[in-house]
Tab-separated table of C-alpha atoms in Angstrom:
chain	number	residue	atom	x	y	z
X	30	MET	CA	27.589	20.520	4.472
X	31	SER	CA	24.412	19.018	4.592
X	32	ALA	CA	22.901	17.782	7.854
X	33	PRO	CA	22.711	14.038	8.265
X	34	ARG	CA	19.184	12.253	7.460
X	35	THR	CA	17.384	10.996	10.486
X	36	THR	CA	15.002	8.090	9.957
X	37	PRO	CA	11.459	8.914	11.102
X	38	TRP	CA	10.864	5.699	12.753
X	39	PRO	CA	7.413	6.681	13.960
X	40	LEU	CA	6.128	6.905	10.395
X	41	VAL	CA	7.579	3.905	9.425
X	42	ALA	CA	6.001	2.087	12.247
X	43	LEU	CA	2.653	3.660	11.364
X	44	PHE	CA	2.933	2.804	7.712
X	45	THR	CA	3.614	-0.968	8.752
X	46	ALA	CA	0.552	-1.118	10.983
X	47	GLY	CA	-1.565	0.491	8.421
X	48	TYR	CA	-0.643	-1.728	5.337
X	49	LEU	CA	-0.650	-5.155	7.607
X	50	ALA	CA	-4.192	-5.796	6.916
X	51	PRO	CA	-3.915	-5.784	2.985
X	52	TYR	CA	-0.741	-7.924	3.310
X	53	LEU	CA	-2.571	-10.601	5.393
X	54	LEU	CA	-5.536	-10.433	3.197
X	55	PRO	CA	-5.296	-14.096	1.636
X	56	THR	CA	-4.847	-15.709	5.093
X	57	THR	CA	-7.529	-13.496	6.681
X	58	VAL	CA	-10.145	-14.356	3.789
X	59	GLY	CA	-9.027	-17.841	3.964
X	60	ARG	CA	-9.449	-18.107	7.498
X	61	LEU	CA	-12.858	-16.376	7.677
X	62	GLN	CA	-14.072	-19.027	5.102
X	63	SER	CA	-12.587	-21.920	6.953
X	64	GLY	CA	-13.374	-20.797	10.508
X	65	LEU	CA	-16.819	-19.559	10.143
X	66	PRO	CA	-19.832	-20.443	8.222
X	67	LEU	CA	-19.315	-18.503	5.060
X	68	SER	CA	-18.730	-19.124	1.363
X	69	ALA	CA	-15.597	-17.957	-0.413
X	70	THR	CA	-17.466	-15.138	-1.947
X	71	GLN	CA	-18.921	-14.065	1.547
X	72	ALA	CA	-15.543	-14.173	3.196
X	73	GLY	CA	-14.058	-12.039	0.191
X	74	ALA	CA	-16.852	-9.630	0.695
X	75	ILE	CA	-15.883	-9.236	4.427
X	76	GLY	CA	-12.250	-8.468	3.140
X	77	SER	CA	-13.480	-6.003	0.680
X	78	ALA	CA	-15.564	-4.262	3.405
X	79	LEU	CA	-12.504	-4.037	5.523
X	80	LEU	CA	-10.553	-2.395	2.848
X	81	LEU	CA	-13.352	-0.308	1.610
X	82	SER	CA	-13.652	1.090	5.303
X	83	SER	CA	-10.003	1.845	5.213
X	84	ALA	CA	-9.959	3.796	1.876
X	85	THR	CA	-12.910	5.711	3.084
X	86	ALA	CA	-10.911	7.052	6.110
X	87	GLY	CA	-8.263	8.089	3.684
X	88	PHE	CA	-10.663	10.101	1.781
X	89	LEU	CA	-12.246	11.709	4.729
X	90	LEU	CA	-8.767	12.615	6.286
X	91	ALA	CA	-6.599	13.658	3.208
X	92	SER	CA	-6.709	17.273	4.251
X	93	ARG	CA	-7.396	17.169	7.964
X	94	VAL	CA	-4.349	15.494	9.322
X	95	ASP	CA	-2.453	18.780	10.056
X	96	ARG	CA	-5.746	20.238	11.366
X	97	VAL	CA	-6.602	17.535	13.810
X	98	GLY	CA	-2.906	16.800	14.754
X	99	PRO	CA	-1.013	13.523	13.567
X	100	ARG	CA	-0.366	12.421	17.163
X	101	ALA	CA	-4.273	12.543	18.267
X	102	LEU	CA	-5.208	10.990	14.776
X	103	ALA	CA	-2.685	8.306	14.933
X	104	ARG	CA	-3.764	7.254	18.319
X	105	THR	CA	-7.413	7.219	17.144
X	106	GLY	CA	-6.756	4.841	14.468
X	107	LEU	CA	-4.700	2.617	16.349
X	108	LEU	CA	-7.298	2.252	18.936
X	109	LEU	CA	-9.872	1.528	16.518
X	110	ALA	CA	-7.517	-1.088	14.940
X	111	VAL	CA	-6.891	-2.791	18.324
X	112	LEU	CA	-10.681	-2.698	19.288
X	113	GLY	CA	-11.896	-3.689	15.740
X	114	TYR	CA	-9.684	-6.406	14.772
X	115	GLY	CA	-9.217	-7.552	18.387
X	116	GLY	CA	-13.141	-7.825	18.918
X	117	ALA	CA	-13.546	-9.502	15.402
X	118	ALA	CA	-10.723	-12.087	16.637
X	119	LEU	CA	-12.488	-12.973	19.746
X	120	THR	CA	-16.093	-13.695	18.489
X	121	THR	CA	-17.429	-16.210	16.175
X	122	HIS	CA	-20.668	-14.081	15.608
X	123	VAL	CA	-20.628	-13.293	11.939
X	124	PRO	CA	-22.261	-9.809	12.283
X	125	ALA	CA	-19.782	-8.939	15.277
X	126	VAL	CA	-17.111	-10.114	12.931
X	127	ILE	CA	-18.104	-8.029	10.047
X	128	ALA	CA	-18.613	-4.805	12.505
X	129	GLY	CA	-15.083	-5.548	14.111
X	130	ALA	CA	-13.480	-5.842	10.483
X	131	VAL	CA	-15.045	-2.594	9.388
X	132	ALA	CA	-14.092	-0.679	12.467
X	133	GLY	CA	-10.618	-2.081	12.223
X	134	GLY	CA	-10.358	-1.247	8.613
X	135	PHE	CA	-11.122	2.546	9.268
X	136	GLY	CA	-8.464	2.499	11.873
X	137	SER	CA	-5.983	0.904	9.498
X	138	GLY	CA	-6.980	3.743	6.843
X	139	THR	CA	-6.546	6.520	9.501
X	140	VAL	CA	-3.188	5.326	10.575
X	141	THR	CA	-2.076	5.200	6.717
X	142	ALA	CA	-3.314	8.639	6.234
X	143	VAL	CA	-1.119	9.975	9.065
X	144	ALA	CA	1.843	8.053	7.727
X	145	ALA	CA	1.458	9.146	4.240
X	146	THR	CA	1.083	12.838	5.078
X	147	GLY	CA	4.169	12.682	7.052
X	148	ILE	CA	6.081	10.740	4.493
X	149	ALA	CA	5.323	13.338	1.910
X	150	ALA	CA	6.760	16.108	4.273
X	151	GLN	CA	10.066	14.077	4.355
X	152	ARG	CA	13.145	15.263	2.193
X	153	ASP	CA	13.371	11.901	0.892
X	154	PRO	CA	9.754	10.224	0.788
X	155	HIS	CA	10.919	7.351	-1.374
X	156	ARG	CA	13.412	6.253	1.347
X	157	THR	CA	10.887	6.347	4.027
X	158	THR	CA	8.384	4.519	1.969
X	159	THR	CA	10.760	1.630	1.121
X	160	LEU	CA	11.552	1.373	5.002
X	161	GLY	CA	7.934	0.946	5.529
X	162	LEU	CA	7.286	-1.674	2.854
X	163	LEU	CA	10.349	-3.400	4.440
X	164	GLY	CA	8.707	-3.469	7.771
X	165	VAL	CA	5.268	-4.751	6.513
X	166	SER	CA	6.801	-7.362	4.290
X	167	ALA	CA	8.934	-8.772	7.063
X	168	LEU	CA	6.052	-8.927	9.561
X	169	ALA	CA	3.591	-10.262	7.091
X	170	GLY	CA	6.184	-12.926	6.197
X	171	ALA	CA	6.677	-13.842	9.889
X	172	VAL	CA	2.833	-14.082	10.427
X	173	TYR	CA	2.362	-16.371	7.385
X	174	LEU	CA	5.069	-18.782	8.749
X	175	THR	CA	3.425	-18.719	12.133
X	176	VAL	CA	-0.277	-18.802	11.631
X	177	PRO	CA	-0.478	-22.439	10.374
X	178	HIS	CA	1.159	-23.632	13.412
X	179	LEU	CA	-1.424	-21.987	15.663
X	180	GLY	CA	-4.394	-24.181	15.005
X	181	PRO	CA	-7.495	-23.562	12.939
X	182	GLY	CA	-9.895	-20.548	12.979
X	183	HIS	CA	-10.154	-16.931	12.050
X	184	ALA	CA	-8.590	-15.288	14.959
X	185	GLN	CA	-4.947	-15.597	14.261
X	186	PRO	CA	-4.340	-13.030	11.578
X	187	LEU	CA	-6.962	-10.484	12.872
X	188	ALA	CA	-5.255	-10.861	16.555
X	189	ALA	CA	-1.795	-10.293	14.680
X	190	ILE	CA	-3.084	-6.985	13.071
X	191	ALA	CA	-4.482	-5.936	16.371
X	192	LEU	CA	-1.501	-6.593	18.341
X	193	THR	CA	0.797	-4.681	15.817
X	194	ALA	CA	-1.291	-1.645	16.254
X	195	LEU	CA	-1.035	-1.931	20.061
X	196	ALA	CA	2.745	-2.261	19.758
X	197	VAL	CA	3.028	0.914	17.588
X	198	TRP	CA	1.037	3.005	19.924
X	199	PRO	CA	4.066	4.178	22.296
X	200	LEU	CA	5.847	5.544	19.246
X	201	THR	CA	3.126	7.979	18.638
X	202	ALA	CA	4.575	10.034	21.401
X	203	ARG	CA	7.368	11.005	19.197
X	204	LEU	CA	4.814	12.545	16.540
X	205	SER	CA	5.135	16.226	16.309
X	206	PRO	CA	1.983	18.396	16.736
X	207	ARG	CA	1.940	19.076	12.829
X	208	THR	CA	3.229	16.723	10.269
X	209	ALA	CA	4.722	19.463	7.909
X	210	PRO	CA	5.667	23.003	8.495
X	211	VAL	CA	3.140	25.638	7.348
X	212	LEU	CA	4.426	27.152	4.225
X	213	PRO	CA	3.452	30.751	3.211
X	214	ARG	CA	0.231	30.863	1.202
X	215	THR	CA	2.030	32.151	-1.832
X	216	ALA	CA	4.242	29.100	-1.817
X	217	THR	CA	1.355	26.430	-1.516
X	218	GLY	CA	-1.008	28.264	-3.646
X	219	GLY	CA	-3.474	28.426	-0.829
X	220	SER	CA	-5.578	25.214	-0.375
X	221	ARG	CA	-5.543	24.438	-4.145
X	222	LEU	CA	-4.105	21.119	-5.191
X	223	PRO	CA	-0.881	21.521	-7.175
X	224	HIS	CA	-0.492	19.403	-10.435
X	225	LEU	CA	-4.130	18.673	-10.524
X	226	ARG	CA	-4.131	16.851	-13.897
X	227	SER	CA	-1.601	14.440	-13.016
X	228	GLY	CA	-2.784	13.976	-9.714
X	229	LEU	CA	-6.270	13.131	-11.000
X	230	LEU	CA	-4.861	10.764	-13.620
X	231	LEU	CA	-2.756	9.077	-11.014
X	232	ALA	CA	-5.603	8.833	-8.647
X	233	ALA	CA	-8.002	7.384	-11.417
X	234	ALA	CA	-5.509	4.681	-12.718
X	235	MET	CA	-4.378	3.448	-8.977
X	236	PRO	CA	-7.962	1.858	-8.326
X	237	CYS	CA	-7.570	-0.381	-11.282
X	238	TRP	CA	-3.842	-1.089	-10.603
X	239	SER	CA	-4.738	-2.144	-6.903
X	240	ALA	CA	-7.803	-3.982	-7.851
X	241	VAL	CA	-5.805	-6.288	-10.268
X	242	GLN	CA	-2.959	-6.918	-7.630
X	243	ASN	CA	-5.529	-7.871	-4.807
X	244	SER	CA	-7.797	-10.002	-7.192
X	245	LEU	CA	-4.822	-12.134	-7.348
X	246	TRP	CA	-3.678	-11.650	-3.738
X	247	GLY	CA	-7.121	-12.488	-2.370
X	248	VAL	CA	-7.505	-15.834	-4.027
X	249	SER	CA	-3.818	-16.899	-4.049
X	250	GLY	CA	-4.458	-18.937	-1.143
X	251	ARG	CA	-7.243	-20.901	-2.933
X	252	ILE	CA	-5.106	-21.230	-6.087
X	253	GLY	CA	-2.373	-22.929	-4.069
X	254	LEU	CA	-4.826	-25.121	-2.130
X	255	THR	CA	-7.383	-26.114	-4.641
X	256	GLN	CA	-5.458	-25.792	-8.230
X	257	ALA	CA	-2.189	-26.675	-7.303
X	258	GLN	CA	-3.279	-29.282	-4.518
X	259	LEU	CA	-0.787	-27.714	-1.958
X	260	SER	CA	-1.201	-27.902	1.985
X	261	GLU	CA	-1.896	-24.906	4.163
X	262	VAL	CA	1.572	-25.352	5.500
X	263	THR	CA	3.333	-25.242	2.226
X	264	VAL	CA	0.997	-22.238	0.731
X	265	GLY	CA	1.898	-20.262	3.934
X	266	ALA	CA	5.787	-21.050	3.460
X	267	VAL	CA	5.439	-20.004	-0.204
X	268	PHE	CA	3.901	-16.613	0.987
X	269	ALA	CA	6.507	-16.227	3.599
X	270	VAL	CA	9.247	-16.743	1.070
X	271	ALA	CA	7.524	-14.555	-1.504
X	272	LEU	CA	7.489	-11.630	1.104
X	273	GLY	CA	10.905	-12.418	2.003
X	274	ALA	CA	11.986	-12.104	-1.596
X	275	GLY	CA	9.995	-8.938	-1.620
X	276	LEU	CA	12.166	-7.418	0.884
X	277	LEU	CA	15.092	-7.957	-1.488
X	278	GLY	CA	13.039	-5.937	-3.960
X	279	VAL	CA	12.416	-3.242	-1.644
X	280	VAL	CA	16.050	-2.990	-0.515
X	281	GLY	CA	17.036	-2.834	-4.333
X	282	ALA	CA	14.565	0.094	-4.853
X	283	GLY	CA	15.984	1.910	-1.808
X	284	ALA	CA	19.329	1.515	-3.148
X	285	LEU	CA	18.422	2.771	-6.578
X	286	GLY	CA	16.358	5.644	-5.317
X	287	PRO	CA	15.753	8.203	-8.167
X	288	ARG	CA	18.571	7.009	-10.280
X	289	LEU	CA	16.242	5.373	-12.703
X	290	GLY	CA	13.736	8.093	-12.356
X	291	GLN	CA	10.051	7.050	-11.829
X	292	ALA	CA	8.772	6.050	-15.392
X	293	LEU	CA	11.003	3.131	-16.014
X	294	PRO	CA	10.388	1.266	-12.651
X	295	ILE	CA	6.639	2.084	-12.768
X	296	GLY	CA	6.040	1.146	-16.347
X	297	LEU	CA	8.275	-1.825	-17.009
X	298	GLY	CA	7.476	-3.068	-13.484
X	299	THR	CA	3.934	-3.058	-14.059
X	300	ILE	CA	4.355	-5.015	-17.357
X	301	LEU	CA	6.386	-7.659	-15.759
X	302	ILE	CA	3.857	-8.033	-12.778
X	303	ALA	CA	1.141	-8.693	-15.497
X	304	GLY	CA	3.180	-11.655	-16.749
X	305	CYS	CA	3.603	-12.803	-12.955
X	306	ILE	CA	-0.072	-12.660	-12.349
X	307	ALA	CA	-0.849	-14.855	-15.362
X	308	LEU	CA	1.755	-17.449	-14.490
X	309	SER	CA	0.535	-17.620	-10.815
X	310	ALA	CA	-3.034	-18.000	-11.722
X	311	SER	CA	-2.440	-20.841	-14.228
X	312	ALA	CA	-0.185	-22.827	-11.649
X	313	THR	CA	-0.938	-26.332	-11.025
X	314	ASP	CA	2.075	-27.417	-9.202
X	315	LEU	CA	4.364	-26.043	-6.360
X	316	THR	CA	7.026	-24.908	-8.953
X	317	THR	CA	4.762	-22.706	-10.879
X	318	PHE	CA	2.749	-21.505	-8.074
X	319	ALA	CA	6.052	-20.437	-6.023
X	320	SER	CA	7.562	-18.965	-9.113
X	321	GLY	CA	4.688	-16.684	-9.941
X	322	GLU	CA	4.054	-15.629	-6.453
X	323	ILE	CA	7.739	-14.975	-5.577
X	324	ALA	CA	8.358	-12.931	-8.759
X	325	TRP	CA	5.286	-10.961	-8.278
X	326	ASN	CA	6.080	-10.158	-4.522
X	327	VAL	CA	9.623	-8.886	-5.689
X	328	LEU	CA	8.062	-6.574	-8.048
X	329	TYR	CA	4.885	-5.349	-6.378
X	330	PRO	CA	6.431	-3.387	-3.446
X	331	VAL	CA	9.091	-1.924	-5.831
X	332	VAL	CA	6.471	-0.425	-8.138
X	333	LEU	CA	4.198	0.473	-5.178
X	334	SER	CA	7.163	2.374	-3.637
X	335	TYR	CA	7.687	4.414	-6.710
X	336	VAL	CA	4.118	5.141	-7.113
X	337	ILE	CA	3.897	6.431	-3.568
X	338	GLY	CA	6.941	8.467	-4.207
X	339	LEU	CA	5.253	9.935	-7.328
X	340	ALA	CA	2.224	10.881	-5.534
X	341	ALA	CA	4.085	12.335	-2.661
X	342	SER	CA	6.285	14.466	-5.046
X	343	LEU	CA	3.014	15.965	-6.477
X	344	ASP	CA	2.302	18.041	-3.033
X	345	PRO	CA	4.598	18.702	-0.122
X	346	ARG	CA	1.607	18.800	2.210
X	347	GLY	CA	0.768	15.071	1.393
X	348	ARG	CA	-2.709	15.480	0.228
X	349	TRP	CA	-2.084	13.656	-3.094
X	350	ALA	CA	-0.265	10.872	-1.245
X	351	VAL	CA	-3.344	10.423	0.923
X	352	LEU	CA	-5.899	10.737	-2.030
X	353	VAL	CA	-3.787	8.493	-4.590
X	354	GLY	CA	-3.395	5.903	-1.363
X	355	SER	CA	-7.148	5.894	-0.703
X	356	ALA	CA	-7.938	5.533	-4.393
X	357	SER	CA	-5.564	2.662	-4.505
X	358	SER	CA	-7.480	1.179	-1.267
X	359	LEU	CA	-10.578	1.338	-3.231
X	360	GLY	CA	-8.958	-1.021	-5.870
X	361	THR	CA	-7.784	-3.038	-3.077
X	362	ALA	CA	-11.388	-3.289	-1.477
X	363	VAL	CA	-12.900	-4.728	-4.638
X	364	GLY	CA	-10.041	-7.019	-5.351
X	365	PRO	CA	-10.890	-10.009	-3.166
X	366	MET	CA	-14.600	-9.889	-4.617
X	367	THR	CA	-13.408	-9.399	-8.208
X	368	GLY	CA	-10.952	-12.223	-7.886
X	369	SER	CA	-13.632	-14.706	-6.284
X	370	LEU	CA	-16.323	-13.617	-9.012
X	371	LEU	CA	-13.869	-14.168	-11.936
X	372	ALA	CA	-12.498	-17.353	-10.484
X	373	ALA	CA	-15.865	-18.871	-9.924
X	374	ARG	CA	-17.223	-17.958	-13.446
X	375	ALA	CA	-14.160	-18.309	-15.619
X	376	GLY	CA	-11.531	-20.242	-13.484
X	377	PHE	CA	-8.126	-19.208	-12.340
X	378	PRO	CA	-6.157	-19.268	-15.509
X	379	ALA	CA	-8.902	-17.114	-17.125
X	380	MET	CA	-9.001	-14.813	-14.459
X	381	GLY	CA	-5.182	-14.514	-14.774
X	382	THR	CA	-5.270	-13.607	-18.329
X	383	ILE	CA	-8.007	-10.912	-17.889
X	384	LEU	CA	-6.194	-9.344	-15.013
X	385	ALA	CA	-2.986	-9.282	-16.891
X	386	VAL	CA	-4.654	-7.624	-19.976
X	387	ALA	CA	-6.273	-4.988	-17.584
X	388	LEU	CA	-2.759	-4.217	-15.874
X	389	LEU	CA	-1.220	-3.800	-19.246
X	390	ALA	CA	-3.679	-1.005	-20.024
X	391	VAL	CA	-3.341	0.884	-16.799
X	392	ALA	CA	0.578	0.842	-17.213
X	393	VAL	CA	0.005	3.630	-19.879
X	394	PRO	CA	-1.446	6.515	-17.763
X	395	LEU	CA	0.791	5.632	-14.763
X	396	THR	CA	3.960	5.968	-16.820
X	397	ALA	CA	2.501	9.043	-18.555
X	398	VAL	CA	2.189	10.810	-15.132
X	399	ALA	CA	5.872	9.712	-14.259
X	400	LEU	CA	7.244	11.126	-17.343
X	401	ARG	CA	5.190	14.308	-17.166
X	402	ARG	CA	6.521	14.753	-13.568
X	403	ARG	CA	10.098	14.305	-14.657
X	404	THR	CA	9.809	16.733	-17.562
X	405	THR	CA	8.158	19.457	-15.242
X	406	THR	CA	11.019	18.929	-12.690
X	407	VAL	CA	13.630	19.215	-15.241
X	408	THR	CA	11.991	22.245	-16.818
X	409	ALA	CA	11.510	23.882	-13.423
X	410	GLY	CA	15.131	23.226	-12.430
X	411	ALA	CA	16.410	24.580	-15.783
X	412	ALA	CA	14.301	27.908	-15.128
X	413	PHE	CA	15.680	28.195	-11.771
X	414	ALA	CA	19.221	27.814	-13.045
X	415	ASP	CA	18.911	30.400	-15.783
X	416	GLU	CA	17.287	32.821	-13.357
X	417	THR	CA	20.162	32.300	-10.815
X	418	ALA	CA	22.755	32.994	-13.699
X	419	VAL	CA	20.944	36.108	-14.650
X	420	ARG	CA	21.049	37.331	-11.038
X	421	LEU	CA	24.798	36.547	-10.881
X	422	ASP	CA	25.430	38.521	-14.079
X	423	VAL	CA	23.718	41.458	-12.748
X	424	ALA	CA	25.503	41.393	-9.508
X	425	ALA	CA	28.806	41.058	-11.343
């Protein structure tokens, strides 16, 4: 009889705190532009700097979480997030805002690295990932509903991220000294990364996948405000409903689990997302804008949960999960700037078409990795079954 599964709530909370900054990107960039003397491109550049700092933390810490200790590293990241985002929220001096955003981004990346490493060590990483996505989607939706009623300025979304980091701090006491048990050298192959080709292909594809998503997400607020002629309250309500619908998608992904494998949700989901991006970018009214954003937000966390689960399955020590997550953050980082530049030069509808085509192209390698991983798993399982049968025959 198997032991009941326990939910690793500290990891879920860290995942939520680490991913909140990217989820709040549209309102953060929009508020930076409206609350400070910045152009849309300059505000997007600050958002990109924040996310690039987060990706840098992931690359630096991918193999160091166990060595440093998850508890100490998580607390360092949360402290940087509180001081960085909190400091940026409390000042209108642009260089200080930039410095705070970069420091806070490094903190978010550190927290995400600890969460990703811990999730990869779980018996069911997909389940823990879906819980984290549920948490960050619900929290971000609440922020989108609340911020428009708190007055103008850039401080509110940054303060929300800082306060979330502060609220998560007490849960770090429940983190174990090491994220995963130390496996024998023969079991882990030493320090060599397993499934090297699949991991590298996944890490190479994810920056483009994330860049496309966040090119749209970074300018979605402007599409709603300028092209669809909606108010900030209406746009915020659309985002909140979209993130709420995303919760349903995550719940569905958690309920399905591995039943559909990974290739079908990742491949087909990415193709459907491409259509949503084209629809949202061409919106000129509330119906079209809301339809594109809601459908996209339903699909995006579903595909992301399977991609994170795929990366986690490549290495039980969590190194591919962190590296792929950091590669994804690189794409996330260039997203706001890419979306702003494409929109400025080609317009929102053309931007959507370009992004959709790019996403269709990147669906191919992502699906290939998922199919290869499934084949490898089935082959290994069959080999183990054959070996077990031989041993039973010998014993008999």
